[in-house]
PDB file of C-alpha atoms in Angstrom:
ATOM      1  CA  UNK A   1      12.787 -16.631  -8.638  1.00 94.00           C
ATOM      2  CA  UNK A   2      10.749 -20.235  -7.411  1.00 94.00           C
ATOM      3  CA  UNK A   3       7.574 -20.212  -4.773  1.00 92.00           C
ATOM      4  CA  UNK A   4       7.248 -16.483  -4.277  1.00 93.00           C
ATOM      5  CA  UNK A   5       3.534 -16.242  -2.652  1.00 91.00           C
ATOM      6  CA  UNK A   6       2.794 -13.048  -5.352  1.00 89.00           C
ATOM      7  CA  UNK A   7      -0.418 -13.205  -3.758  1.00 87.00           C
ATOM      8  CA  UNK A   8       1.110 -11.005  -0.488  1.00 89.00           C
ATOM      9  CA  UNK A   9       0.123  -7.076  -0.582  1.00 91.00           C
ATOM     10  CA  UNK A  10       3.177  -7.244   0.170  1.00 90.00           C
ATOM     11  CA  UNK A  11       5.499  -8.542  -2.502  1.00 91.00           C
ATOM     12  CA  UNK A  12       3.448  -7.754  -5.020  1.00 92.00           C
ATOM     13  CA  UNK A  13       3.916  -3.504  -3.683  1.00 93.00           C
ATOM     14  CA  UNK A  14       7.471  -4.739  -3.176  1.00 94.00           C
ATOM     15  CA  UNK A  15       6.520  -5.240  -7.254  1.00 95.00           C
ATOM     16  CA  UNK A  16       5.974  -2.098  -7.701  1.00 95.00           C
ATOM     17  CA  UNK A  17       8.723  -0.499  -6.808  1.00 96.00           C
ATOM     18  CA  UNK A  18      11.655  -2.619  -8.122  1.00 97.00           C
ATOM     19  CA  UNK A  19       9.418  -1.576 -11.906  1.00 97.00           C
ATOM     20  CA  UNK A  20       9.543   2.197 -10.738  1.00 96.00           C
ATOM     21  CA  UNK A  21      13.097   1.600 -10.848  1.00 97.00           C
ATOM     22  CA  UNK A  22      13.214  -0.263 -14.731  1.00 97.00           C
ATOM     23  CA  UNK A  23      13.372  -3.557 -13.088  1.00 97.00           C
ATOM     24  CA  UNK A  24      11.158  -6.103 -15.889  1.00 96.00           C
ATOM     25  CA  UNK A  25       9.017  -8.123 -13.838  1.00 95.00           C
ATOM     26  CA  UNK A  26       6.584 -11.196 -14.860  1.00 93.00           C
ATOM     27  CA  UNK A  27       4.792 -14.291 -12.583  1.00 88.00           C
ATOM     28  CA  UNK A  28       3.429 -17.160 -13.910  1.00 80.00           C
ATOM     29  CA  UNK A  29       2.681 -20.880 -11.417  1.00 66.00           C
ATOM     30  CA  UNK A  30       4.347 -22.426 -14.703  1.00 48.00           C
ATOM     31  CA  UNK A  31       6.570 -23.162 -17.472  1.00 45.00           C
ATOM     32  CA  UNK A  32       3.246 -20.774 -19.243  1.00 40.00           C
ATOM     33  CA  UNK A  33       1.009 -18.230 -18.805  1.00 42.00           C
ATOM     34  CA  UNK A  34       3.219 -15.598 -17.926  1.00 43.00           C
ATOM     35  CA  UNK A  35       2.144 -12.188 -17.450  1.00 49.00           C
ATOM     36  CA  UNK A  36       2.815  -9.616 -15.427  1.00 49.00           C
ATOM     37  CA  UNK A  37       2.638  -9.115 -11.553  1.00 48.00           C
ATOM     38  CA  UNK A  38       1.077  -5.586 -11.134  1.00 46.00           C
ATOM     39  CA  UNK A  39      -1.968  -6.643 -14.413  1.00 42.00           C
ATOM     40  CA  UNK A  40      -5.407  -5.672 -13.400  1.00 32.00           C
ATOM     41  CA  UNK A  41      -5.081  -9.974 -13.277  1.00 41.00           C
ATOM     42  CA  UNK A  42      -5.097 -11.688  -9.755  1.00 46.00           C
ATOM     43  CA  UNK A  43      -2.310 -14.645  -9.351  1.00 42.00           C
ATOM     44  CA  UNK A  44      -3.044 -16.636  -5.791  1.00 41.00           C
ATOM     45  CA  UNK A  45      -1.078 -19.412  -4.920  1.00 46.00           C
ATOM     46  CA  UNK A  46       2.512 -20.671  -3.476  1.00 50.00           C
ATOM     47  CA  UNK A  47       4.797 -22.032  -5.345  1.00 61.00           C
ATOM     48  CA  UNK A  48       4.689 -18.876  -8.698  1.00 88.00           C
ATOM     49  CA  UNK A  49       7.566 -17.927  -9.823  1.00 92.00           C
ATOM     50  CA  UNK A  50       8.950 -13.922 -10.455  1.00 93.00           C
ATOM     51  CA  UNK A  51      10.616 -13.753 -13.122  1.00 94.00           C
ATOM     52  CA  UNK A  52      12.687 -11.012 -13.212  1.00 95.00           C
ATOM     53  CA  UNK A  53      15.173  -8.150 -15.320  1.00 95.00           C
ATOM     54  CA  UNK A  54      17.130  -5.966 -14.083  1.00 94.00           C
ATOM     55  CA  UNK A  55      19.895  -5.255 -16.362  1.00 92.00           C
ATOM     56  CA  UNK A  56      17.948  -2.127 -17.187  1.00 93.00           C
ATOM     57  CA  UNK A  57      17.369   0.355 -14.705  1.00 95.00           C
ATOM     58  CA  UNK A  58      15.999   4.250 -14.993  1.00 96.00           C
ATOM     59  CA  UNK A  59      16.926   6.023 -11.950  1.00 96.00           C
ATOM     60  CA  UNK A  60      17.495   6.214  -8.619  1.00 96.00           C
ATOM     61  CA  UNK A  61      14.691   6.933  -6.672  1.00 95.00           C
ATOM     62  CA  UNK A  62      11.922   4.177  -6.162  1.00 95.00           C
ATOM     63  CA  UNK A  63       9.023   5.406  -6.359  1.00 94.00           C
ATOM     64  CA  UNK A  64       7.700   6.581  -2.604  1.00 92.00           C
ATOM     65  CA  UNK A  65       4.353   5.713  -2.782  1.00 88.00           C
ATOM     66  CA  UNK A  66       5.364   2.692  -2.731  1.00 90.00           C
ATOM     67  CA  UNK A  67       8.058   2.480  -0.878  1.00 90.00           C
ATOM     68  CA  UNK A  68       6.731   4.457   2.086  1.00 86.00           C
ATOM     69  CA  UNK A  69       3.558   1.029   1.738  1.00 85.00           C
ATOM     70  CA  UNK A  70       6.200  -1.521   4.039  1.00 86.00           C
ATOM     71  CA  UNK A  71       9.236  -1.083   5.777  1.00 84.00           C
ATOM     72  CA  UNK A  72      11.624  -4.362   3.782  1.00 89.00           C
ATOM     73  CA  UNK A  73      11.573  -1.283   0.562  1.00 92.00           C
ATOM     74  CA  UNK A  74      14.383  -0.059   1.713  1.00 93.00           C
ATOM     75  CA  UNK A  75      16.750  -2.491   0.821  1.00 95.00           C
ATOM     76  CA  UNK A  76      16.808  -1.409  -2.643  1.00 96.00           C
ATOM     77  CA  UNK A  77      19.216   1.295  -1.519  1.00 96.00           C
ATOM     78  CA  UNK A  78      22.943  -1.611  -1.465  1.00 96.00           C
ATOM     79  CA  UNK A  79      21.649  -2.539  -4.141  1.00 95.00           C
ATOM     80  CA  UNK A  80      20.906   0.489  -6.209  1.00 96.00           C
ATOM     81  CA  UNK A  81      23.977   2.659  -5.215  1.00 96.00           C
ATOM     82  CA  UNK A  82      26.533  -0.610  -5.883  1.00 93.00           C
ATOM     83  CA  UNK A  83      24.617  -0.626  -9.662  1.00 93.00           C
ATOM     84  CA  UNK A  84      24.490   3.340  -9.773  1.00 95.00           C
ATOM     85  CA  UNK A  85      26.516   5.100  -7.251  1.00 94.00           C
ATOM     86  CA  UNK A  86      23.060   6.710  -5.643  1.00 96.00           C
ATOM     87  CA  UNK A  87      20.168   5.932  -4.494  1.00 97.00           C
ATOM     88  CA  UNK A  88      17.763   8.804  -3.314  1.00 96.00           C
ATOM     89  CA  UNK A  89      14.637   6.977  -1.267  1.00 94.00           C
ATOM     90  CA  UNK A  90      12.361   8.191   0.390  1.00 91.00           C
ATOM     91  CA  UNK A  91      11.829   7.379   4.324  1.00 84.00           C
ATOM     92  CA  UNK A  92       9.697   4.745   5.615  1.00 76.00           C
ATOM     93  CA  UNK A  93       6.688   5.453   6.533  1.00 58.00           C
ATOM     94  CA  UNK A  94       7.076   9.490   7.009  1.00 43.00           C
ATOM     95  CA  UNK A  95      10.351   8.411   9.849  1.00 50.00           C
ATOM     96  CA  UNK A  96      12.780   9.857   9.943  1.00 52.00           C
ATOM     97  CA  UNK A  97      16.383   9.356  10.489  1.00 53.00           C
ATOM     98  CA  UNK A  98      16.721   7.355  13.833  1.00 50.00           C
ATOM     99  CA  UNK A  99      13.591   7.528  14.958  1.00 52.00           C
ATOM    100  CA  UNK A 100      13.368   3.673  13.396  1.00 56.00           C
ATOM    101  CA  UNK A 101      16.120   1.624  12.707  1.00 61.00           C
ATOM    102  CA  UNK A 102      17.082   2.577   8.981  1.00 88.00           C
ATOM    103  CA  UNK A 103      19.431   4.950  10.010  1.00 90.00           C
ATOM    104  CA  UNK A 104      21.412   0.780  11.378  1.00 94.00           C
ATOM    105  CA  UNK A 105      21.244   0.722   7.696  1.00 96.00           C
ATOM    106  CA  UNK A 106      22.773   3.992   6.861  1.00 95.00           C
ATOM    107  CA  UNK A 107      25.624   2.902   9.481  1.00 96.00           C
ATOM    108  CA  UNK A 108      26.957  -0.009   7.044  1.00 97.00           C
ATOM    109  CA  UNK A 109      26.447   2.027   4.193  1.00 97.00           C
ATOM    110  CA  UNK A 110      28.353   4.918   5.422  1.00 97.00           C
ATOM    111  CA  UNK A 111      31.543   2.020   6.901  1.00 97.00           C
ATOM    112  CA  UNK A 112      31.583   0.736   3.485  1.00 97.00           C
ATOM    113  CA  UNK A 113      32.701   4.692   2.095  1.00 97.00           C
ATOM    114  CA  UNK A 114      28.827   5.693   0.882  1.00 97.00           C
ATOM    115  CA  UNK A 115      27.775   9.674   1.440  1.00 96.00           C
ATOM    116  CA  UNK A 116      24.093  10.209   3.530  1.00 95.00           C
ATOM    117  CA  UNK A 117      22.076  12.646   4.370  1.00 93.00           C
ATOM    118  CA  UNK A 118      17.845  14.021   4.265  1.00 88.00           C
ATOM    119  CA  UNK A 119      16.367  16.040   2.189  1.00 87.00           C
ATOM    120  CA  UNK A 120      13.887  17.331   1.080  1.00 81.00           C
ATOM    121  CA  UNK A 121      11.746  16.332  -2.115  1.00 71.00           C
ATOM    122  CA  UNK A 122      11.382  18.096  -4.986  1.00 55.00           C
ATOM    123  CA  UNK A 123       8.001  20.171  -5.888  1.00 32.00           C
ATOM    124  CA  UNK A 124       8.790  19.003  -9.854  1.00 36.00           C
ATOM    125  CA  UNK A 125       7.797  15.468 -10.262  1.00 41.00           C
ATOM    126  CA  UNK A 126      10.448  12.621 -10.652  1.00 43.00           C
ATOM    127  CA  UNK A 127      10.768  11.184 -14.408  1.00 40.00           C
ATOM    128  CA  UNK A 128      11.377   7.865 -14.872  1.00 41.00           C
ATOM    129  CA  UNK A 129      12.469   7.135 -18.868  1.00 40.00           C
ATOM    130  CA  UNK A 130      10.681   3.352 -19.508  1.00 39.00           C
ATOM    131  CA  UNK A 131      10.899   2.163 -23.429  1.00 41.00           C
ATOM    132  CA  UNK A 132      12.010   5.957 -24.979  1.00 39.00           C
ATOM    133  CA  UNK A 133       9.511   7.121 -23.294  1.00 39.00           C
ATOM    134  CA  UNK A 134       9.574   9.187 -20.623  1.00 39.00           C
ATOM    135  CA  UNK A 135       6.455   8.933 -17.509  1.00 41.00           C
ATOM    136  CA  UNK A 136       5.812  11.069 -14.242  1.00 41.00           C
ATOM    137  CA  UNK A 137       5.709   8.724 -11.636  1.00 41.00           C
ATOM    138  CA  UNK A 138       4.981  11.177  -8.581  1.00 44.00           C
ATOM    139  CA  UNK A 139       4.643  14.513  -7.256  1.00 46.00           C
ATOM    140  CA  UNK A 140       7.617  14.424  -4.502  1.00 42.00           C
ATOM    141  CA  UNK A 141       6.720  17.888  -2.711  1.00 47.00           C
ATOM    142  CA  UNK A 142       5.651  16.026   0.724  1.00 64.00           C
ATOM    143  CA  UNK A 143       8.588  13.865   0.935  1.00 77.00           C
ATOM    144  CA  UNK A 144      11.650  13.200   3.343  1.00 84.00           C
ATOM    145  CA  UNK A 145      14.615  11.085   1.153  1.00 91.00           C
ATOM    146  CA  UNK A 146      17.816   9.576   2.058  1.00 93.00           C
ATOM    147  CA  UNK A 147      20.164  11.022  -0.471  1.00 95.00           C
ATOM    148  CA  UNK A 148      22.437   7.992  -0.816  1.00 97.00           C
ATOM    149  CA  UNK A 149      25.911   8.751  -3.546  1.00 96.00           C
ATOM    150  CA  UNK A 150      29.906   7.224  -3.410  1.00 95.00           C
ATOM    151  CA  UNK A 151      32.425  10.216  -2.566  1.00 90.00           C
ATOM    152  CA  UNK A 152      33.804  11.777  -6.326  1.00 89.00           C
ATOM    153  CA  UNK A 153      36.132   9.982  -8.025  1.00 89.00           C
ATOM    154  CA  UNK A 154      35.045   7.008  -6.534  1.00 91.00           C
ATOM    155  CA  UNK A 155      33.394   4.121  -8.577  1.00 91.00           C
ATOM    156  CA  UNK A 156      32.414   1.531  -5.917  1.00 94.00           C
ATOM    157  CA  UNK A 157      32.030   1.739  -2.188  1.00 96.00           C
ATOM    158  CA  UNK A 158      34.812  -0.384  -0.128  1.00 96.00           C
ATOM    159  CA  UNK A 159      35.547  -3.083   2.340  1.00 96.00           C
ATOM    160  CA  UNK A 160      34.642  -2.118   5.736  1.00 97.00           C
ATOM    161  CA  UNK A 161      34.535  -3.665   9.518  1.00 98.00           C
ATOM    162  CA  UNK A 162      31.508  -3.582   9.787  1.00 98.00           C
ATOM    163  CA  UNK A 163      29.834  -3.748  13.702  1.00 98.00           C
ATOM    164  CA  UNK A 164      26.095  -3.233  13.487  1.00 97.00           C
ATOM    165  CA  UNK A 165      24.869  -1.481  17.096  1.00 95.00           C
ATOM    166  CA  UNK A 166      21.739  -4.302  16.795  1.00 94.00           C
ATOM    167  CA  UNK A 167      21.561  -7.366  15.374  1.00 96.00           C
ATOM    168  CA  UNK A 168      18.388  -5.710  12.724  1.00 95.00           C
ATOM    169  CA  UNK A 169      17.805  -8.490  10.068  1.00 95.00           C
ATOM    170  CA  UNK A 170      16.951  -5.636   7.505  1.00 94.00           C
ATOM    171  CA  UNK A 171      20.491  -4.247   7.827  1.00 96.00           C
ATOM    172  CA  UNK A 172      22.111  -7.371   7.691  1.00 98.00           C
ATOM    173  CA  UNK A 173      20.720  -7.901   4.665  1.00 98.00           C
ATOM    174  CA  UNK A 174      21.677  -3.811   3.108  1.00 97.00           C
ATOM    175  CA  UNK A 175      25.569  -4.852   4.716  1.00 98.00           C
ATOM    176  CA  UNK A 176      25.396  -7.993   2.659  1.00 98.00           C
ATOM    177  CA  UNK A 177      24.185  -6.585  -0.848  1.00 97.00           C
ATOM    178  CA  UNK A 178      26.082  -3.195  -0.579  1.00 97.00           C
ATOM    179  CA  UNK A 179      29.163  -5.268  -0.086  1.00 97.00           C
ATOM    180  CA  UNK A 180      29.607  -8.497  -1.774  1.00 96.00           C
ATOM    181  CA  UNK A 181      30.173  -5.959  -4.909  1.00 93.00           C
ATOM    182  CA  UNK A 182      32.116  -3.277  -2.868  1.00 95.00           C
ATOM    183  CA  UNK A 183      35.758  -3.228  -3.672  1.00 95.00           C
ATOM    184  CA  UNK A 184      37.781  -5.412  -1.672  1.00 96.00           C
ATOM    185  CA  UNK A 185      36.584  -7.271   1.873  1.00 97.00           C
ATOM    186  CA  UNK A 186      34.085  -6.561   4.461  1.00 98.00           C
ATOM    187  CA  UNK A 187      33.332  -8.071   8.006  1.00 98.00           C
ATOM    188  CA  UNK A 188      30.230  -7.826   8.899  1.00 98.00           C
ATOM    189  CA  UNK A 189      29.785  -8.341  13.469  1.00 98.00           C
ATOM    190  CA  UNK A 190      26.627  -8.714  15.350  1.00 98.00           C
ATOM    191  CA  UNK A 191      24.963 -10.127  12.231  1.00 98.00           C
ATOM    192  CA  UNK A 192      21.787 -11.090  12.131  1.00 98.00           C
ATOM    193  CA  UNK A 193      21.022 -14.788  12.538  1.00 98.00           C
ATOM    194  CA  UNK A 194      18.111 -15.141  11.200  1.00 97.00           C
ATOM    195  CA  UNK A 195      17.246 -17.887   7.936  1.00 97.00           C
ATOM    196  CA  UNK A 196      16.813 -15.082   5.712  1.00 96.00           C
ATOM    197  CA  UNK A 197      20.135 -13.931   6.231  1.00 98.00           C
ATOM    198  CA  UNK A 198      21.235 -16.563   4.874  1.00 97.00           C
ATOM    199  CA  UNK A 199      18.842 -17.504   1.935  1.00 97.00           C
ATOM    200  CA  UNK A 200      19.581 -13.933   1.212  1.00 97.00           C
ATOM    201  CA  UNK A 201      22.961 -14.981   0.933  1.00 98.00           C
ATOM    202  CA  UNK A 202      22.400 -18.439  -0.760  1.00 97.00           C
ATOM    203  CA  UNK A 203      20.763 -16.540  -3.670  1.00 96.00           C
ATOM    204  CA  UNK A 204      23.417 -14.261  -3.693  1.00 96.00           C
ATOM    205  CA  UNK A 205      26.674 -16.588  -4.394  1.00 96.00           C
ATOM    206  CA  UNK A 206      24.435 -19.243  -5.772  1.00 93.00           C
ATOM    207  CA  UNK A 207      23.085 -16.928  -8.767  1.00 92.00           C
ATOM    208  CA  UNK A 208      24.954 -13.606  -8.587  1.00 90.00           C
ATOM    209  CA  UNK A 209      28.527 -15.157  -7.984  1.00 92.00           C
ATOM    210  CA  UNK A 210      29.208 -13.186  -4.774  1.00 94.00           C
ATOM    211  CA  UNK A 211      31.371 -14.812  -1.737  1.00 95.00           C
ATOM    212  CA  UNK A 212      30.132 -14.656   1.240  1.00 98.00           C
ATOM    213  CA  UNK A 213      30.749 -16.916   4.218  1.00 98.00           C
ATOM    214  CA  UNK A 214      29.224 -17.700   7.543  1.00 98.00           C
ATOM    215  CA  UNK A 215      25.911 -15.410   7.166  1.00 98.00           C
ATOM    216  CA  UNK A 216      24.070 -17.537   9.838  1.00 97.00           C
ATOM    217  CA  UNK A 217      25.883 -16.891  12.325  1.00 98.00           C
ATOM    218  CA  UNK A 218      27.194 -13.424  14.052  1.00 98.00           C
ATOM    219  CA  UNK A 219      29.847 -12.889  11.816  1.00 98.00           C
ATOM    220  CA  UNK A 220      29.656 -12.306   7.609  1.00 98.00           C
ATOM    221  CA  UNK A 221      32.501 -12.514   5.657  1.00 98.00           C
ATOM    222  CA  UNK A 222      32.747 -11.380   2.245  1.00 98.00           C
ATOM    223  CA  UNK A 223      34.382 -10.412  -0.761  1.00 97.00           C
ATOM    224  CA  UNK A 224      33.734  -8.217  -2.998  1.00 94.00           C
ATOM    225  CA  UNK A 225      32.828  -9.506  -6.385  1.00 91.00           C
ATOM    226  CA  UNK A 226      32.614  -5.926  -8.478  1.00 71.00           C
ATOM    227  CA  UNK A 227      29.478  -4.883 -10.717  1.00 60.00           C
ATOM    228  CA  UNK A 228      31.359  -7.128 -13.025  1.00 55.00           C
ATOM    229  CA  UNK A 229      32.279 -10.019 -11.697  1.00 48.00           C
ATOM    230  CA  UNK A 230      28.392 -10.736 -11.590  1.00 47.00           C
ATOM    231  CA  UNK A 231      27.762 -14.044 -14.457  1.00 43.00           C
ATOM    232  CA  UNK A 232      30.391 -11.984 -16.816  1.00 37.00           C
ATOM    233  CA  UNK A 233      28.443  -9.186 -17.227  1.00 38.00           C
ATOM    234  CA  UNK A 234      28.651  -4.702 -16.740  1.00 40.00           C
ATOM    235  CA  UNK A 235      24.267  -4.990 -14.703  1.00 44.00           C
ATOM    236  CA  UNK A 236      23.363  -8.931 -14.250  1.00 49.00           C
ATOM    237  CA  UNK A 237      22.914 -12.399 -14.056  1.00 61.00           C
ATOM    238  CA  UNK A 238      21.158 -14.777 -15.490  1.00 76.00           C
ATOM    239  CA  UNK A 239      19.104 -17.769 -12.399  1.00 87.00           C
ATOM    240  CA  UNK A 240      17.345 -19.850 -10.946  1.00 92.00           C
ATOM    241  CA  UNK A 241      16.898 -20.121  -7.109  1.00 94.00           C
ATOM    242  CA  UNK A 242      13.716 -21.141  -5.044  1.00 94.00           C
ATOM    243  CA  UNK A 243      12.943 -19.578  -1.964  1.00 91.00           C
ATOM    244  CA  UNK A 244      12.403 -20.631   1.672  1.00 92.00           C
ATOM    245  CA  UNK A 245       9.088 -20.785   3.126  1.00 87.00           C
ATOM    246  CA  UNK A 246       7.299 -17.303   4.429  1.00 77.00           C
ATOM    247  CA  UNK A 247       7.537 -17.354   8.501  1.00 77.00           C
TER     248      UNK A 247
END
């Protein structure tokens, strides 16, 4: 991803969310000098490049301490369910379902066939595997999570007609990312029309091989390509994309 403002704290925290589920991330300001975003060395300046490798995810539970640091972190829920068949994501800011609009995200996932429930964090530490080694990420005793699963016997979400009660940008993006790799066709009505929604659809179509039409309007049509439909592999495809400037 080119033109990423990696100096922003929210971007750095989102990188930590991705790293906590096994995404390998590196950054550079040119084609040389690639290094870890989360290292102590600061990389400042517009136009930086993020290189992300999500081919080997290691857990469906992103580190709750980073998830709760920014609202956008909840956007990992849809992709995790599509890739792993489940997601366990801390409620942003410690809020309960319904008190902030994550309920719109969850309504969309339910429509696509996911089972959703709110659970308490376990008293034991969560573990993730990486490079043959296990490492404890946090003690989860004081966190509340949303547990999202596919129904028994199903390997994919299923396309449906989603009508958002409010044209939320985040909920629209969650629905797009989940539906893009679901079985069949999905229509999103009352979708958000912001340029970030258009940009997400453009990225998914151009880099991941998805079939999303109508982004930027109030009605979006998506034909699911399946996990094996992106780039001809079961987990990822390679590509480059320059994102629009931050507003």
